[in-house]
XYZ file of C-alpha atoms in Angstrom:
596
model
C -1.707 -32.872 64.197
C -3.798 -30.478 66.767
C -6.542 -31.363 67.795
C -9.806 -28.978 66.602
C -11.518 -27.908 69.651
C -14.190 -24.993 67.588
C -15.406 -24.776 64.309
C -16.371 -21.389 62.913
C -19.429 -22.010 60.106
C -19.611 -18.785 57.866
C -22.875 -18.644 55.413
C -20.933 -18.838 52.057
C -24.627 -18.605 50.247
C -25.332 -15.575 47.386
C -27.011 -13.082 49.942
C -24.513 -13.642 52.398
C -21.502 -13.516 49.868
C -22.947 -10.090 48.211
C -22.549 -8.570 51.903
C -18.868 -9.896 52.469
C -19.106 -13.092 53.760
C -15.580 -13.723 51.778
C -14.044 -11.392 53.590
C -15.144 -12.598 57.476
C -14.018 -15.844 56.421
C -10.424 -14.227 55.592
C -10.085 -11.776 58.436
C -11.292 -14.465 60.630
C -8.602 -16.626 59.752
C -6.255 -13.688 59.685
C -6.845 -13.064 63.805
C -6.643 -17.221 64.730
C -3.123 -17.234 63.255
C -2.404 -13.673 64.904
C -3.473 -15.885 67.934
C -1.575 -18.987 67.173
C -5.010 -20.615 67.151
C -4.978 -21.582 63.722
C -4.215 -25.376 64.430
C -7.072 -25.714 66.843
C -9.873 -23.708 65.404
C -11.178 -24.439 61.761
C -13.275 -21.740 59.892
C -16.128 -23.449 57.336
C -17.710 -22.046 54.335
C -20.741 -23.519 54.370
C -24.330 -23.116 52.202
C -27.348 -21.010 53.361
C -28.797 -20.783 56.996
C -31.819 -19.841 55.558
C -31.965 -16.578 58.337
C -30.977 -14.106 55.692
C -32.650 -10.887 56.971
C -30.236 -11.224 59.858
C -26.818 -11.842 57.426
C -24.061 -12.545 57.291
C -24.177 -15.264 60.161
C -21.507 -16.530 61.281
C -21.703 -20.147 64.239
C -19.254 -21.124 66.740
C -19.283 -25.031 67.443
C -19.777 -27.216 69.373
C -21.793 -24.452 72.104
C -23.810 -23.210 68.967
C -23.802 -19.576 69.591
C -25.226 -17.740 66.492
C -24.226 -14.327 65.656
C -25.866 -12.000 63.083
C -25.558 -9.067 60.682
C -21.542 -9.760 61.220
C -18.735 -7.520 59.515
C -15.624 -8.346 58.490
C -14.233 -5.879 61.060
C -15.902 -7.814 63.984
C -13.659 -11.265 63.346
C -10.843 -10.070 65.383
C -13.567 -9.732 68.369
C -14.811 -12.981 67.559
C -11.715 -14.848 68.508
C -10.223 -12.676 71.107
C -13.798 -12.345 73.506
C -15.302 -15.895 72.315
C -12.489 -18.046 71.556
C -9.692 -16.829 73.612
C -11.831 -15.960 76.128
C -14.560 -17.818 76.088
C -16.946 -14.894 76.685
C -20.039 -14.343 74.067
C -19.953 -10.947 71.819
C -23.345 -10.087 72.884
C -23.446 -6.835 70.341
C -24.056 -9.538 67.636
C -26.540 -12.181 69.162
C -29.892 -11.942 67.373
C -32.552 -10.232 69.578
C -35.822 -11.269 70.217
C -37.962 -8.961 69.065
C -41.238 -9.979 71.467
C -38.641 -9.707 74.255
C -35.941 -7.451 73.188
C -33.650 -10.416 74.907
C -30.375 -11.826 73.014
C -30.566 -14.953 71.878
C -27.814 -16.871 71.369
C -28.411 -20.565 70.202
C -30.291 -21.049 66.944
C -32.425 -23.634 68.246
C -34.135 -21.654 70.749
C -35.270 -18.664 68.109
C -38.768 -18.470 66.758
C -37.653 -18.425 63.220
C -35.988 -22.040 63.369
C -38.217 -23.838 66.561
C -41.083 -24.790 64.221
C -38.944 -25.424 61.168
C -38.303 -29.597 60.647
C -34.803 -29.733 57.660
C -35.138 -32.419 55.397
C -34.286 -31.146 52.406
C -31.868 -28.319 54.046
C -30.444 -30.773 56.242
C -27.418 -29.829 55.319
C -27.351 -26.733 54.331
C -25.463 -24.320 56.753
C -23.640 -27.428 58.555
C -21.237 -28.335 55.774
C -18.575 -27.456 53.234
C -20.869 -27.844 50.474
C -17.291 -27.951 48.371
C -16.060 -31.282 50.474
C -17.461 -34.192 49.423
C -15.815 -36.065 52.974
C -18.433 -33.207 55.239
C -21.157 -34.529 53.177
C -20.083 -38.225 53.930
C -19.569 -37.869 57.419
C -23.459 -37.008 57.407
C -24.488 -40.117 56.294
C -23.575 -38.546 52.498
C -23.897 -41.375 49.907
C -25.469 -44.232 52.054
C -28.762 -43.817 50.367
C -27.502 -44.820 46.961
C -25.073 -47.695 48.946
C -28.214 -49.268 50.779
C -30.379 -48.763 46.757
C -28.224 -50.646 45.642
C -28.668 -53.582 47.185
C -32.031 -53.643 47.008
C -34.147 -54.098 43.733
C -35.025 -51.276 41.802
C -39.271 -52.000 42.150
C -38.373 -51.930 45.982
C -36.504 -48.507 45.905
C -39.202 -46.736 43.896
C -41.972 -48.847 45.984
C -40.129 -46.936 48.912
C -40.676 -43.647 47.421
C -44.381 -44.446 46.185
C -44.925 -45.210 50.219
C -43.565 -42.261 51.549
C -45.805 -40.056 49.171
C -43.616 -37.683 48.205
C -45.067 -35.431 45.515
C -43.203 -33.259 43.379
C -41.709 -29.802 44.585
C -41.642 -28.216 41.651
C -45.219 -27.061 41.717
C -47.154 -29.569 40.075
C -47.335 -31.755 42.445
C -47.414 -35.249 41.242
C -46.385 -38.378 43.065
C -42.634 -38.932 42.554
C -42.277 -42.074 42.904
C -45.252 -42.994 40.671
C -43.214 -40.901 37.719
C -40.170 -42.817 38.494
C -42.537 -46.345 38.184
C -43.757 -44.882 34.708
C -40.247 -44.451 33.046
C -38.711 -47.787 34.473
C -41.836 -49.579 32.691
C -41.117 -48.111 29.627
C -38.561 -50.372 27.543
C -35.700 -48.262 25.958
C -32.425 -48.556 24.361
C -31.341 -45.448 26.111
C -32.827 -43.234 29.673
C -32.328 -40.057 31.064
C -32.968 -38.288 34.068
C -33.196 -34.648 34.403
C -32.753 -32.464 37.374
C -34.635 -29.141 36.855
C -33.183 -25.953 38.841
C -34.494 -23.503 36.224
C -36.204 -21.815 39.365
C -37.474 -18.574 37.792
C -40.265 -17.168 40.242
C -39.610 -13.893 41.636
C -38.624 -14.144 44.783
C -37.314 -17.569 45.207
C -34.095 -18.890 45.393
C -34.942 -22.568 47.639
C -33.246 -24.771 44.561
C -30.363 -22.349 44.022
C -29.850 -22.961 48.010
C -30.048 -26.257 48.285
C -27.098 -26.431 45.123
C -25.391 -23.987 47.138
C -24.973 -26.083 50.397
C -25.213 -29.277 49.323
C -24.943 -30.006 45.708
C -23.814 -33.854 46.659
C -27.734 -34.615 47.940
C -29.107 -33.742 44.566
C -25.832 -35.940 42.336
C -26.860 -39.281 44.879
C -30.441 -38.646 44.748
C -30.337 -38.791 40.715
C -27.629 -41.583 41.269
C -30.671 -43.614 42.431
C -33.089 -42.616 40.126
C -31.076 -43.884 37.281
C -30.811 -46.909 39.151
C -34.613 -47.139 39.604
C -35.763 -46.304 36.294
C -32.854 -47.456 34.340
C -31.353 -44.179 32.981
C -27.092 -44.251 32.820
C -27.231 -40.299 31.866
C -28.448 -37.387 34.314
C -28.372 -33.833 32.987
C -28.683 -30.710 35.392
C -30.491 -27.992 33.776
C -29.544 -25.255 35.669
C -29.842 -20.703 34.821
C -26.733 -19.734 33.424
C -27.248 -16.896 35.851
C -26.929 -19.122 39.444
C -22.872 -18.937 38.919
C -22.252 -20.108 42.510
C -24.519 -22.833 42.234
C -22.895 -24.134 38.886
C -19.616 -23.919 40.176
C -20.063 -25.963 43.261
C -22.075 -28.390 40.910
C -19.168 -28.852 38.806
C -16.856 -29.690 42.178
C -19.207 -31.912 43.296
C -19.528 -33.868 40.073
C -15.498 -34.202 39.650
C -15.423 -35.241 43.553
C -18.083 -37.853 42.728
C -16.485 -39.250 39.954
C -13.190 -39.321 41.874
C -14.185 -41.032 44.674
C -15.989 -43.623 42.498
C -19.784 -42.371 43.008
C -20.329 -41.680 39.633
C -19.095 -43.017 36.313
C -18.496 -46.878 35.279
C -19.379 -49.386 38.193
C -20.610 -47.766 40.764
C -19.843 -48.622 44.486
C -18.725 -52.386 42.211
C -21.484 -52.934 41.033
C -22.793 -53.295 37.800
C -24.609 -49.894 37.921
C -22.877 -46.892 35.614
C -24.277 -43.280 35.782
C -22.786 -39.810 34.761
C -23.893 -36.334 35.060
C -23.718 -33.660 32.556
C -24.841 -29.587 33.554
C -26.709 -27.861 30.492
C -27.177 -24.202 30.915
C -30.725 -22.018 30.380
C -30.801 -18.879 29.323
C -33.353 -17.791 32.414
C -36.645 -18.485 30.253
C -39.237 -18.820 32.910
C -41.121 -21.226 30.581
C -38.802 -23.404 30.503
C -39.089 -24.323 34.251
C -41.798 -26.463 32.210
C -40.438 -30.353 31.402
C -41.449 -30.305 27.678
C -40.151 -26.807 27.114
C -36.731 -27.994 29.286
C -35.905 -30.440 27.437
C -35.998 -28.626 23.998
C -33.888 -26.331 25.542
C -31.429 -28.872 26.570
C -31.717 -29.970 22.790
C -30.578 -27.007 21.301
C -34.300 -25.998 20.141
C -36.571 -23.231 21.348
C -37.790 -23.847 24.671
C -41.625 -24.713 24.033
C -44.041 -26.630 25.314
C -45.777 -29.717 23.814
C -49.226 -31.422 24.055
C -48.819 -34.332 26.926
C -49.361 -37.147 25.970
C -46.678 -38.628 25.027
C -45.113 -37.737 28.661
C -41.422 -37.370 29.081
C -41.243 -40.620 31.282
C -41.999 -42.386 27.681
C -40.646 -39.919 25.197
C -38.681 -37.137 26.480
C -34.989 -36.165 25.570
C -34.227 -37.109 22.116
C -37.573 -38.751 21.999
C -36.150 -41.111 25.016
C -37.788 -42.099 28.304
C -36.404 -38.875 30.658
C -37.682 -38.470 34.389
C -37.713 -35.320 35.513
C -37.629 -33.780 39.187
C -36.748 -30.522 40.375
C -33.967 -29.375 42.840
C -36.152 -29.894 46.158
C -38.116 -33.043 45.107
C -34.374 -34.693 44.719
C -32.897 -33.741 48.024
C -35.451 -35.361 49.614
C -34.809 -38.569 48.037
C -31.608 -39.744 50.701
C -33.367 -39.251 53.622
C -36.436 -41.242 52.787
C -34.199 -44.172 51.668
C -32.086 -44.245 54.818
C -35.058 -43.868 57.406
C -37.835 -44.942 55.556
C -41.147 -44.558 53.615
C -42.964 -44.455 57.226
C -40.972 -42.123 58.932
C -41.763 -39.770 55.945
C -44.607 -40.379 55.617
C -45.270 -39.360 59.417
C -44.697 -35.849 58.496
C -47.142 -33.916 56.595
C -50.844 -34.159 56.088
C -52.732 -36.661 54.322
C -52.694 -35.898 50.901
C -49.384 -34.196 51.410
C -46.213 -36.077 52.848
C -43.435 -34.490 54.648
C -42.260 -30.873 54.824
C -41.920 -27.778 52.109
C -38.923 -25.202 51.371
C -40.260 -21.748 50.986
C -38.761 -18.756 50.147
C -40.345 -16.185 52.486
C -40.075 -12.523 51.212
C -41.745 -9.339 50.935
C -42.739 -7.247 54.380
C -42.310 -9.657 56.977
C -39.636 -8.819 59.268
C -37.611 -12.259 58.952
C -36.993 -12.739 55.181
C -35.392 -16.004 54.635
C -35.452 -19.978 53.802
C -37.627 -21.893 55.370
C -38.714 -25.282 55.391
C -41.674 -26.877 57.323
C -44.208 -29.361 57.679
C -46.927 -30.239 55.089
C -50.164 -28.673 57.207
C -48.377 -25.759 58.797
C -50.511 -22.406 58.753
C -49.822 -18.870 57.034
C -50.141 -17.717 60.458
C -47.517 -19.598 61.889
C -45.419 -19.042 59.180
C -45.724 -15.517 58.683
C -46.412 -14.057 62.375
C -44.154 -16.875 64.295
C -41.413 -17.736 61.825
C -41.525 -14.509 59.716
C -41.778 -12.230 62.740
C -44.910 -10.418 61.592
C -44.881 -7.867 59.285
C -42.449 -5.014 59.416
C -42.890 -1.261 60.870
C -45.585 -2.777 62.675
C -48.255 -2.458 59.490
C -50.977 -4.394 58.972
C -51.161 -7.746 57.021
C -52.673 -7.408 53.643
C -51.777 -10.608 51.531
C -49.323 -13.077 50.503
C -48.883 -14.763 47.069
C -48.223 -18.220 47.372
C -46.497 -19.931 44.086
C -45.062 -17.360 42.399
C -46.474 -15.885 39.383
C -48.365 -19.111 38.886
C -49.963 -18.490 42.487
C -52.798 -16.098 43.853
C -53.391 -13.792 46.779
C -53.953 -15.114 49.944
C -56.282 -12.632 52.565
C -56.497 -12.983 56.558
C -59.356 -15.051 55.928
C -56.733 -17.978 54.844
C -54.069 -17.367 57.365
C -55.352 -20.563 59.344
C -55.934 -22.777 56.655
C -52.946 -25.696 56.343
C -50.784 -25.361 53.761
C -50.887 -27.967 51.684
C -51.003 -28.871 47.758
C -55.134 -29.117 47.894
C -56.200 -26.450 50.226
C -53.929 -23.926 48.195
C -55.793 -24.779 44.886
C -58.930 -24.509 47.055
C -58.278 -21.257 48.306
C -57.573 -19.798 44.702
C -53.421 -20.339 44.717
C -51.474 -22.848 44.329
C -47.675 -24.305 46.333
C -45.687 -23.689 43.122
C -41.850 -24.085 44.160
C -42.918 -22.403 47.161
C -42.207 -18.372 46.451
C -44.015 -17.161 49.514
C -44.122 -12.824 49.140
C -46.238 -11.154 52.135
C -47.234 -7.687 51.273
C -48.543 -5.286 54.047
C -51.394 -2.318 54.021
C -49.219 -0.460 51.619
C -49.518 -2.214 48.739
C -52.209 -2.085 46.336
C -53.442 -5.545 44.876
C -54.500 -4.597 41.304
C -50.788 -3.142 41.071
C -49.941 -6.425 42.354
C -51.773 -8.083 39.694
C -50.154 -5.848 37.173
C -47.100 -6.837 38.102
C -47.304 -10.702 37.917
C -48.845 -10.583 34.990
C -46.115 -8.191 33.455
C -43.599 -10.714 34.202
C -45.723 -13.925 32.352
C -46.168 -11.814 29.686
C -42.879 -11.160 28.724
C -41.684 -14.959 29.621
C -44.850 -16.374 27.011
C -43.040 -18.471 24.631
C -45.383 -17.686 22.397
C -46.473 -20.660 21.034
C -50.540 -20.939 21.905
C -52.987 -18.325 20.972
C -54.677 -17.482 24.767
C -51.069 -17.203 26.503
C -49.408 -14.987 23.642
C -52.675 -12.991 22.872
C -55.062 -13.268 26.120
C -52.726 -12.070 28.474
C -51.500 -9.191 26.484
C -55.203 -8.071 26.736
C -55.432 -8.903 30.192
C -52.591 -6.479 30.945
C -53.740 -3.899 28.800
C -57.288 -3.879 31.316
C -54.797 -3.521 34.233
C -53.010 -0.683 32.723
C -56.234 1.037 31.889
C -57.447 0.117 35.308
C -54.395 1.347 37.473
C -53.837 4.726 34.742
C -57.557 5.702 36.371
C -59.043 5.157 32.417
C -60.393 1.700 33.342
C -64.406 1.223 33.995
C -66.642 -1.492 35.817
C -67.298 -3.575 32.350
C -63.217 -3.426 32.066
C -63.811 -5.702 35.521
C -66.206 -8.000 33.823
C -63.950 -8.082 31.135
C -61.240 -9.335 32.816
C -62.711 -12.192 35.222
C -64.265 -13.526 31.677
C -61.135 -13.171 29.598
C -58.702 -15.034 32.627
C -61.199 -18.137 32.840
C -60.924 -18.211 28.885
C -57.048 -18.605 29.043
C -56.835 -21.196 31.898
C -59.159 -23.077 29.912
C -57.631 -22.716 27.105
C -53.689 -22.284 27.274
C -51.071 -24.878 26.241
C -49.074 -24.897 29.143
C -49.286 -24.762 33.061
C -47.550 -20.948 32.625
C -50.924 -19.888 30.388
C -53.686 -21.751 32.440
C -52.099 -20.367 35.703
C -51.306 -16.488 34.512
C -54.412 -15.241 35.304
C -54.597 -16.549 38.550
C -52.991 -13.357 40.269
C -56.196 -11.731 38.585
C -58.576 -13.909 39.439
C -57.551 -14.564 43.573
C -56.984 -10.678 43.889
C -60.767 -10.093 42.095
C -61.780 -12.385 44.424
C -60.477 -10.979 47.623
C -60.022 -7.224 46.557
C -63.080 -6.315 44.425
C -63.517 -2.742 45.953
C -60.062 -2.203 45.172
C -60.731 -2.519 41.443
C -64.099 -0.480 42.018
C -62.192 2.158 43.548
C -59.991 2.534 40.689
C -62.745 2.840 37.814
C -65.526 4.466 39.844
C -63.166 6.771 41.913
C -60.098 6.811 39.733
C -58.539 6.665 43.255
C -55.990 3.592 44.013
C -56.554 3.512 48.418
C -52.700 2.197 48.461
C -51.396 5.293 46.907
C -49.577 3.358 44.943
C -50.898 3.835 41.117
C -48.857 7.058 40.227
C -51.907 8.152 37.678
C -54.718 8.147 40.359
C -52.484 10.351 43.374
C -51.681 13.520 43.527
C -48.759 14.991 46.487
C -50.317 17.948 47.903
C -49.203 20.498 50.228
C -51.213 21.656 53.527
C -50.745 25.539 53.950
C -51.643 25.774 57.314
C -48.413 23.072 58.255
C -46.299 24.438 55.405
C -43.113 26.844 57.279
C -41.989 28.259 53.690
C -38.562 26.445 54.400
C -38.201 25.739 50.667
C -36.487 22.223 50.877
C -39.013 20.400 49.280
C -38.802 22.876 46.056
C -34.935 22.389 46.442
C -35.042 18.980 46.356
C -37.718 18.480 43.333
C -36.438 17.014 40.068
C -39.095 18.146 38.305
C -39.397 21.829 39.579
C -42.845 21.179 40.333
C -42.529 23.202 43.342
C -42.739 26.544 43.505
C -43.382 29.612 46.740
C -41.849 32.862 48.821
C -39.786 31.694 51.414
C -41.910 31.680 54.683
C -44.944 31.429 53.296
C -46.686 28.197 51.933
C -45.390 26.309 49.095
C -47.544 25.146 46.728
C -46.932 21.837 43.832
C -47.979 22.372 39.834
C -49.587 19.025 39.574
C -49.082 19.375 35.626
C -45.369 18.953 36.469
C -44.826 16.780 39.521
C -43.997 13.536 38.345
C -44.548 11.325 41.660
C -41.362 10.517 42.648
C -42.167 11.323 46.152
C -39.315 13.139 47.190
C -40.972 16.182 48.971
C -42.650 14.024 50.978
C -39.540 12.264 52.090
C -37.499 15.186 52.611
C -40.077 17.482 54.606
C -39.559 17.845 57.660
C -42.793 19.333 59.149
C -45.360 16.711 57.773
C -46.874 19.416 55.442
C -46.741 17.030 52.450
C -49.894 14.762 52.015
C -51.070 11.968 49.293
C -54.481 12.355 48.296
């Protein structure tokens, strides 16, 4: 057999897949056997590199150069320059955009230097569809070296490390995993949770992507610790890639021995079924999952009991989410300590986010517990693009608030996000810029917990019905200042008041953007003006005569026929028939076309 001097990793994630990354893989394989290189080089699929403003990627090993924003059309280039050659393809090394310098090793670009992996370890290294890539990186030791210790010494190891839950709550994972072994039962479960429903994040539906083994031997060894011979993945029917690598990792488990009767020869049996949501953000909530997963409507119920005593089928069921679990192996095979190291004091080790919105490096991320905004948004991010300004971010998803430059230097953490008015969430992380207009913002948010309200309490299904109706009064220029008063009363009501952690943490959107943006809201009812120019009822596109040449491409262009004038001579726009859509103002060529 040749011997493999390169490796070619490709991104095989969902963004990098939905811009070809299929195809590279082929046509790069096409041009090694053109070049009778096919015995020496092997081309990888692997999971997400997290860089996915600058996709597809595509990483020659072992001298680690990265290229970016690769087409299938540039594979034959790839091999004939870099791995005939030897010579880099400079066109498609990322540039710096402080320097304007290429870059061509990962580890020396802004966007990964502050970044520690833990739970992305693997993700972007490995075939996340070959179980023996995931072995050779130390894949299945954790649960080897578990089981030989007791099961009060595994979960003593997790209590030590203080890892707290990643799915936004927060709460210590290893005391949950105490709670359910303590509870005597015929019959345990444990229950992965990638229902990940924020907008905006996709850090579980990553991790599944890259390295779906991590999450099967991390719930391997909670079943161990708390007893449980069943695990159930309750995963969005609409994460397809995710699912299907799930199911290859599961029948490569079993095979190999990893999961089923006996375990490694021991004594130990555990399985691992997938059930299927239907993408109902409320059930990202344990009570409501496991309904779901029972075939009833996914609700929420009054806590106590917990799940860790009565959960699926009214049996003990520990549940963690995607994140929480990959983090599990590592902490087993270098300790509570090491962990532990990482972080801040009230919160251990590093965080996943999804970053998104105007920052010029969308992408995954994960970093240290104490990190700033700053450093993630202006060093990692890249600042924001077309060189606006910085506005806000909303931290946790719909769940979270809106973060101002007053908090860019504050540590992220699980307490100084409450503090500040948000919260981590799963850790959706959307920056918005000068352009955006926060009570639209608001709007939004609470548009989308609206509609995913199961329903079932009075200040969720009622409350923020009413609460959006203010905002749509608000942003139609109809609103007025006791619509303001209103509203700050009416969100304190329902996160008083609301069943569920989707009810008492709807209005907080409201609340953080009150807080911060006040004369934004005053602007809209005392004004009727929005300053964003982004509330269609309170603008108006207007055209200046004195630029206006009479070249009559804006009237051309108007859907609406709003536009109307004598070639040469100054247009003018009916307002009573424009409908917004902004179109003259994109299509003029002699900046005569204004927003006021």
């Amino acid at each position: 057999m040749a011997q493999i001097n390169n490796y070619i990793l490709v991104c095989g994630g969902t963004g990098c897949r939905a811009s070809h990354s299929a195809e590279i893989i082929d046509a790069l394989k096409n041009a090694l056997e053109a070049a009778g290189l096919a015995e020496q080089v092997q081309v990888i699929r692997t999971g997400c590199f997290g860089f996915c403003e600058q996709g597809p990627i595509v990483k020659i090993v072992p001298d680690n150069t990265f290229y970016v924003s690769v087409k299938p059309e540039d594979s034959e280039e790839i091999v004939r320059e870099h791995i005939l050659k030897g010579r880099k393809v400079e066109r498609l090394l990322f540039v710096a955009p402080d320097t304007g310098k290429h870059v061509s090793d990962s580890k020396h670009m802004e966007f990964y230097k502050p970044q520690i992996r833990i739970a992305l370890r693997n993700c972007g290294f490995i075939d996340p569809e070959n179980i023996d890539e995931y072995i050779a990186r130390d894949g299945y030791a954790a649960l080897g070296k578990a089981l030989e210790m007791q099961p009060d010494q595994v979960i003593r190891e997790i209590i030590d490390s203080g890892l707290r839950g990643r799915g936004g709550g927060g709460f210590p994972t290893g005391l949950k995993w105490k709670i359910t072994r303590e509870v005597q039962a015929e019959q345990k479960y444990v229950v992965c949770n990638a229902d990940e429903g924020d907008p905006g994040a996709f850090m579980d539906r990553s991790i599944l992507e890259g390295d779906p083994h991590s999450v099967i031997e991390a719930m391997a060894v909670n079943g161990y610790c708390t007893g449980a011979s069943k695990g159930l993945i309750y995963i969005r029917a609409e994460y397809p890639l995710a699912i299907e690598r799930l199911r290859t990792a599961i029948a490569q488990a079993r095979e190999y021995g990893l999961l089923g009767e006996r375990i490694l020869g021991t004594d130990f049996s555990f399985d691992i079924e997938i059930r299927y949501g239907a993408g109902a953000f409320v059930c990202g909530e344990e009570t409501a999952l496991i309904h779901s997963m029972e075939g009833r409507r996914g609700e929420p119920t009054v806590k106590p009991p917990f799940p860790s005593e009565s959960g699926y089928k009214g049996y003990p069921t520990n549940v963690n989410n995607v994140e929480t679990y990959a983090n599990i192996p590592p902490i087993i095979l270098r300790g509570a300590k090491w962990f532990a190291s990482i972080g801040t004091e009230r919160s251990k080790g590093t965080k996943v986010f999804a970053l998104a919105g105007k920052v010029n490096n969308v992408g995954l991320i994960e970093v240290p517990m104490g990190t700033t905004l700053r450093e993630v948004i202006f060093n990692i991010g890249g600042g924001i693009k077309n060189g606006k300004k910085f506005k806000a971010v909303q931290t946790g998803g719909p769940s979270g608030g809106c973060l101002t430059e007053k908090h860019l230097d504050i540590p992220i953490d699980y307490d100084n996000l409450l503090a500040s008015g948000s919260m981590m969430g799963s850790g959706g992380m959307i920056v918005m810029d000068e352009d955006d207009c926060m009570v639209s913002v608001a709007k939004f948010y609470l548009e989308f917990t609206v509609d995913e309200s199961c329903g079932k309490c009075t200040p969720c299904r009622i409350g923020n019905k009413r609460l959006l109706e203010i905002l749509e009064r608000i942003t139609r220029g109809q609103g007025t200042e006791e619509d303001i008063d209103e509203l700050e009363n009416l969100a304190h009501v329902i996160k008083d008041s609301s069943l569920c952690a989707l009810g008492q943490t709807a209005p907080n959107p409201v609340l953080s953007t009150l807080e911060n943006f006040r004369e934004e809201y005053l602007a809209h009812v005392r004004d009727k003006w929005c300053p964003a120019h982004r509330c269609r009822d309170l603008m108006s596109y207007v055209i200046d005569p004195r630029v206006c040449k009479g070249c009559s491409l804006c009237s051309r262009m108007c859907p609406a026929n709003a536009i109307s004038g004598v070639l040469k001579q100054p247009y003018a726009i009916d307002q009573a028939h424009c409908i917004k859509c902004g179109t003259c103002l994109e299509k003029c060529k002699f900046g005569a076309i204004c927003i006021k």
